[in-house]
mmCIF file of C-alpha atoms and ligand atoms in Angstrom:
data_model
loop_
_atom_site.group_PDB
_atom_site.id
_atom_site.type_symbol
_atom_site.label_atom_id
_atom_site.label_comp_id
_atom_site.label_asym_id
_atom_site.label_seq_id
_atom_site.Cartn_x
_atom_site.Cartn_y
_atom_site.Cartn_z
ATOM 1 C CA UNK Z 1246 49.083 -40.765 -35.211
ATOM 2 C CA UNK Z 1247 45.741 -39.546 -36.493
ATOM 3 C CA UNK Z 1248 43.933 -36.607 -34.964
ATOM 4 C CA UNK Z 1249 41.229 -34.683 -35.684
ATOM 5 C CA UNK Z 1250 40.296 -30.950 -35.287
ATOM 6 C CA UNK Z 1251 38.199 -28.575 -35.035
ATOM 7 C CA UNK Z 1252 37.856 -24.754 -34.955
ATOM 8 C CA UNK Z 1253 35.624 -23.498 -33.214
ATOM 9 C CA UNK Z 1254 34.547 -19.870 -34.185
ATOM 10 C CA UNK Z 1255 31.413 -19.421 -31.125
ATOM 11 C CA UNK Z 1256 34.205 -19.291 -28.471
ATOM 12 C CA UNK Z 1257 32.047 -17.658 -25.552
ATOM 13 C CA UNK Z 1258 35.406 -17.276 -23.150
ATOM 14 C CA UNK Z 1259 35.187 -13.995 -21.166
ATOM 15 C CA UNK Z 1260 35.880 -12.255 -18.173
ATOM 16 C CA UNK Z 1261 34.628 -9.135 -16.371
ATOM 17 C CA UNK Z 1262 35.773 -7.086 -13.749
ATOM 18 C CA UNK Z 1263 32.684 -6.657 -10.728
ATOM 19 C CA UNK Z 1264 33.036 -4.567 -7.806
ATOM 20 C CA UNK Z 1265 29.537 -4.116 -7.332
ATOM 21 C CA UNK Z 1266 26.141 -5.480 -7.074
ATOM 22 C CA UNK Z 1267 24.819 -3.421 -10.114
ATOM 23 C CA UNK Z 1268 28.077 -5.074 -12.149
ATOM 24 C CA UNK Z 1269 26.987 -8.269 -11.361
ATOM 25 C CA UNK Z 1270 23.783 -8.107 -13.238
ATOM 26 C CA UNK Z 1271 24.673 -6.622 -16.286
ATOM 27 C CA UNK Z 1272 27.110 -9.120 -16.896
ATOM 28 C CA UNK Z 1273 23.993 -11.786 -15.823
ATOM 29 C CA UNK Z 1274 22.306 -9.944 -18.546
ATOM 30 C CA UNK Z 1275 24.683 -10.901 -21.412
ATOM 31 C CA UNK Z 1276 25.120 -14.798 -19.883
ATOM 32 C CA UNK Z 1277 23.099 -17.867 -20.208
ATOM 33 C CA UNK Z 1278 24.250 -19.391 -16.822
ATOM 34 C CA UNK Z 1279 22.536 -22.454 -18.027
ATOM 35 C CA UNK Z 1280 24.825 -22.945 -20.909
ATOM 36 C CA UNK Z 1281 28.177 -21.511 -19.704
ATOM 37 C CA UNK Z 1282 28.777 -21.350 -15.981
ATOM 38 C CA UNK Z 1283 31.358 -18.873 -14.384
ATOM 39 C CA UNK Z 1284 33.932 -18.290 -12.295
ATOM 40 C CA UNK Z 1285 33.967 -15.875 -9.677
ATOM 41 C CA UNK Z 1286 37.542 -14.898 -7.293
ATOM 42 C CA UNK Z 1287 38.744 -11.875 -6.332
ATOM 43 C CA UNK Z 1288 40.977 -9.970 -8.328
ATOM 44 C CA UNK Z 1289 44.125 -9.915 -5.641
ATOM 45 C CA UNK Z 1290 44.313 -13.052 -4.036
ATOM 46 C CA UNK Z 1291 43.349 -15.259 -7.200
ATOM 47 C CA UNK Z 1292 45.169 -18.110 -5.967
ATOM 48 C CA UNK Z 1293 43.589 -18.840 -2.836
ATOM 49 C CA UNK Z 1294 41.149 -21.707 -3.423
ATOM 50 C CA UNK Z 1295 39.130 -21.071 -0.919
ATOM 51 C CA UNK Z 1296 37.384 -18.088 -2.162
ATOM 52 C CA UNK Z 1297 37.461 -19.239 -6.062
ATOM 53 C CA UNK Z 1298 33.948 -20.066 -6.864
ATOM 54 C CA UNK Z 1299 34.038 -22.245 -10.198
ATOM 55 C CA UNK Z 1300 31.074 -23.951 -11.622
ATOM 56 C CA UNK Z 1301 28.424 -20.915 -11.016
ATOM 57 C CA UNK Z 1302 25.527 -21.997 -12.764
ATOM 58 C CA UNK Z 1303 22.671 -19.754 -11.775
ATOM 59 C CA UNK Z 1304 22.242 -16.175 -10.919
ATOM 60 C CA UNK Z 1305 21.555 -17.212 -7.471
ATOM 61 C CA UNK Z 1306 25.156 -19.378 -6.947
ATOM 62 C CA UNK Z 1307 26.793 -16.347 -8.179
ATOM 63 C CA UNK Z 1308 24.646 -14.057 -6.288
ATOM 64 C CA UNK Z 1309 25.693 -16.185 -3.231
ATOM 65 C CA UNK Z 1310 29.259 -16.821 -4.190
ATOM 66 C CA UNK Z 1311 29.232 -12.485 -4.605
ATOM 67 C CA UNK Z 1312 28.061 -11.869 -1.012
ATOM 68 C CA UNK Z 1313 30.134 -14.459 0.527
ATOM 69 C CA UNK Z 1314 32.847 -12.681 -0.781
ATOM 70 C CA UNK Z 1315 32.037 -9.019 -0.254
ATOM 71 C CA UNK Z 1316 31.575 -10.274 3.250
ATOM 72 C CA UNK Z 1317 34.812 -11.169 3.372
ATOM 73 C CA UNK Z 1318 37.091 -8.591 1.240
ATOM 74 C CA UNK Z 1319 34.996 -5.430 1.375
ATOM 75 C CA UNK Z 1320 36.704 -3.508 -0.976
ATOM 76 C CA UNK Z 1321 37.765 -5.872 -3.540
ATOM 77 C CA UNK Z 1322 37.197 -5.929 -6.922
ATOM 78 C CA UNK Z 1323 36.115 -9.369 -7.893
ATOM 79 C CA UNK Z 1324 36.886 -11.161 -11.211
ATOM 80 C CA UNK Z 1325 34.373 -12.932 -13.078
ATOM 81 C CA UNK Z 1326 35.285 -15.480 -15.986
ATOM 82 C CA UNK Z 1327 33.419 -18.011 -17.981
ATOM 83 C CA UNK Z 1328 34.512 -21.288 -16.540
ATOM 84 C CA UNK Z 1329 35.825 -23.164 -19.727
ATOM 85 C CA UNK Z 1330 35.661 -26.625 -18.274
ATOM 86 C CA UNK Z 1331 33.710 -28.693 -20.843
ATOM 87 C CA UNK Z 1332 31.109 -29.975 -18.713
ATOM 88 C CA UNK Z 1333 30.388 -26.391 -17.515
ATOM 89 C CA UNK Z 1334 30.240 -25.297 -20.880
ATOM 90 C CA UNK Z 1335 27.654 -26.853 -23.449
ATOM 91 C CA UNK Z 1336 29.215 -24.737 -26.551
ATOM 92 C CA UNK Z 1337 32.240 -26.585 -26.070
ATOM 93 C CA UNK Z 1338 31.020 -30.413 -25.231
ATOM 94 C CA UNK Z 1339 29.413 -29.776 -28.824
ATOM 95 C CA UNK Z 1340 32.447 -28.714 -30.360
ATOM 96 C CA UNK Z 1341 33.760 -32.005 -28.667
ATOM 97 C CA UNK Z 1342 31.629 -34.575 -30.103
ATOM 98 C CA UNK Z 1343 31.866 -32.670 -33.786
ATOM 99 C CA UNK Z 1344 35.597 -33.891 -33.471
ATOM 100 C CA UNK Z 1345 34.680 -37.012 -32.219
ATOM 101 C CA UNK Z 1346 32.453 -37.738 -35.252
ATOM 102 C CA UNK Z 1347 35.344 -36.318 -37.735
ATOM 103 C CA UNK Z 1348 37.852 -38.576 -36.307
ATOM 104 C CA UNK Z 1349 35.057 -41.443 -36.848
ATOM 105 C CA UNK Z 1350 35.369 -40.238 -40.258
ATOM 106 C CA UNK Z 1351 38.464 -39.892 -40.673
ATOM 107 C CA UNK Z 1352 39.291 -43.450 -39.598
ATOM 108 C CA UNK Z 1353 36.975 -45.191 -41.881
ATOM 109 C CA UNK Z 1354 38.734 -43.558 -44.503
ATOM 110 C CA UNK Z 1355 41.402 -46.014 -45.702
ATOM 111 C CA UNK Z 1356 44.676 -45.549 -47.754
ATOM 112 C CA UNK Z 1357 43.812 -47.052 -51.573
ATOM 113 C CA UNK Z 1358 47.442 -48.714 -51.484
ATOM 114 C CA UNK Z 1359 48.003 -49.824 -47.853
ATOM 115 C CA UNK Z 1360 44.285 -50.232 -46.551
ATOM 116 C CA UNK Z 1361 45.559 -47.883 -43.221
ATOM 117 C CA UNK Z 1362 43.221 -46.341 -41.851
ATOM 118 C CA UNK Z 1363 43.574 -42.142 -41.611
ATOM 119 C CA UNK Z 1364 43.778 -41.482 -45.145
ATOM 120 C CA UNK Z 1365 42.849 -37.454 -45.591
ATOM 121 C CA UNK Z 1366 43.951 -34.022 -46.426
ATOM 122 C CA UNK Z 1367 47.503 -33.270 -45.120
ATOM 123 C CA UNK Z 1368 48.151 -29.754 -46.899
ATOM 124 C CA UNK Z 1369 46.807 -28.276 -50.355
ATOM 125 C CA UNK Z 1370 47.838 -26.771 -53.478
ATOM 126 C CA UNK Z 1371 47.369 -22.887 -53.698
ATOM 127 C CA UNK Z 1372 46.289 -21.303 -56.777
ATOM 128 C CA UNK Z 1373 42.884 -21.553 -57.382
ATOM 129 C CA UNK Z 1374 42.810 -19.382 -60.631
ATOM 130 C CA UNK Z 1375 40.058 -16.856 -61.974
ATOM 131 C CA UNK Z 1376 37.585 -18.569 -64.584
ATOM 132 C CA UNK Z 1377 38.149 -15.147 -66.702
ATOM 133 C CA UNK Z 1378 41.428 -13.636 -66.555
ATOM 134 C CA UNK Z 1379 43.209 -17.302 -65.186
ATOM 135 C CA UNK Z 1380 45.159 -15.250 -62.465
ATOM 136 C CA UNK Z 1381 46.177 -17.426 -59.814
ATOM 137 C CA UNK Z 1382 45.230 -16.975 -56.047
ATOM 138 C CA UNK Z 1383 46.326 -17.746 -52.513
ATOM 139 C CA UNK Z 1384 43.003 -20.485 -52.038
ATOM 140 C CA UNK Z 1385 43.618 -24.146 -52.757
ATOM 141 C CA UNK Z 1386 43.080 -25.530 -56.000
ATOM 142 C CA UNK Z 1387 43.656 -28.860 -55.072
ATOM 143 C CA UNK Z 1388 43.768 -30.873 -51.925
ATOM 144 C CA UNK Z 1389 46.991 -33.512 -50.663
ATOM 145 C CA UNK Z 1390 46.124 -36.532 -49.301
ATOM 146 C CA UNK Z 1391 48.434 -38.527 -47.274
ATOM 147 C CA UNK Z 1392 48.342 -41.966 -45.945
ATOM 148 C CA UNK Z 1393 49.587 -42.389 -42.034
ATOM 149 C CA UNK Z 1394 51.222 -44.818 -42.452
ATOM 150 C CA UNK Z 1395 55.038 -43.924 -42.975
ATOM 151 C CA UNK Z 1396 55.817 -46.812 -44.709
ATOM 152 C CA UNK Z 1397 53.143 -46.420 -47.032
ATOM 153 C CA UNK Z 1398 53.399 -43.040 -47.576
ATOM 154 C CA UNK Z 1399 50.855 -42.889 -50.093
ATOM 155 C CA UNK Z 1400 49.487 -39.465 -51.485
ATOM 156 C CA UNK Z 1401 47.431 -38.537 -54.034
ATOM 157 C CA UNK Z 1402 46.191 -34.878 -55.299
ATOM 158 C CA UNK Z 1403 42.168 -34.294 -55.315
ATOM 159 C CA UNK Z 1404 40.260 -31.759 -56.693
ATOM 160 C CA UNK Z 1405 38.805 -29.713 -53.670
ATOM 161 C CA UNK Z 1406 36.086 -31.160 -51.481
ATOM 162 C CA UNK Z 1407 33.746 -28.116 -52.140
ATOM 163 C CA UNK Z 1408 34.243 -28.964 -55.914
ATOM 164 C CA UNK Z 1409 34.926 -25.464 -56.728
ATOM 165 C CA UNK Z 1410 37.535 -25.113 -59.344
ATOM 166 C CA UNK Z 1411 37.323 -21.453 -60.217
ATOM 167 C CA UNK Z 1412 36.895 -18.099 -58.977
ATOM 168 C CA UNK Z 1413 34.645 -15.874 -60.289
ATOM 169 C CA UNK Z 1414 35.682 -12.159 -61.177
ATOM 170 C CA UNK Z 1415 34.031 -10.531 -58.310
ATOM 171 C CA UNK Z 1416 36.821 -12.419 -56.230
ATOM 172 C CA UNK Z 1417 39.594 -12.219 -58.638
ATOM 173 C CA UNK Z 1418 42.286 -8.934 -57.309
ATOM 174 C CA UNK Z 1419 42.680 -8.562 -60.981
ATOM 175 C CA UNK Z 1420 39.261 -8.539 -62.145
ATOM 176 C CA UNK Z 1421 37.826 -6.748 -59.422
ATOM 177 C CA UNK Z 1422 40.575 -4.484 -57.847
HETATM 178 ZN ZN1 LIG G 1244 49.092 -46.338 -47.245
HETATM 179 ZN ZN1 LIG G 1245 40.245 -12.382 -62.967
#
């Protein structure tokens, strides 16, 4: 099988507890509605469908969606979330199509023995040494490569992608306690 991934750091999940008017717009003030819509339910009853508003992508839905439900639970405490659904959320669609174009990549990259496609880093070599003292550290020093193909099985050891081969002494524990 041959996946790709990829981590994304800008993960904008987050929730917020509202129970008033005033808490609803300070957490409008921290959201772009137009890149991330919410979710809004209230806190007890978080099952019922019928009063989970996903999808909220202006202040106006949620102001809406907020009312409808203060109508009906007066003095509930309502539960706002960033609706993670990709096509309610334009951080993540991006993230998305970055993996789509690294699989891309991946698959064009072909074993050198069995022509598979998938050939790529499976794992590394730690020890990536200190270019004064030579102490070895936890970073790679080398990549594995691995061909997908199990009965191929190919792999070959490659310098690292970023083509560093050393630390310097600022990063060395030894160096530079
Ligand atoms: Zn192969
Ligand atoms: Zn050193």
């Amino acid at each position: 099988m041959i996946f790709a991934r990829v981590i994304a750091d800008s993960n904008q999940a987050r929730f917020s507890k509202v129970s008033t008017l005033q808490d609803l717009e300070s957490f409008l003030k921290k959201m772009n509605l137009q890149r991330q819509a919410v979710i809004l339910k209230p806190e007890s009853c978080s099952k019922d469908e019928d009063f989970i508003f996903k999808g909220l992508s202006s202040s106006q839905q949620l102001r809406d969606a907020y009312l409808k439900l203060k109508n009906h639970f007066q003095r509930e405490t309502f539960r706002i979330e960033t609706d993670n659904r990709a096509h309610f959320y334009e951080e993540r669609r991006s993230v998305i199509c970055q993996c789509g174009l690294e699989l891309v990549v991946k698959l064009r990259s072909l074993c050198p023995r069995c022509r598979s496609p998938g050939f790529s880093m499976t794992s590394f070599i730690k020890g990536l040494s200190c270019e004064v003292c030579g102490m070895e550290t936890d970073p790679a020093k080398e990549e594995i490569w691995s061909c997908p193909n199990l009965a191929c099985d190919y792999q070959e050891v490659k310098p690292r992608k970023d083509g560093l081969t050393g630390l310097t002494p600022a990063e060395c524990d030894w160096c530079n306690p």
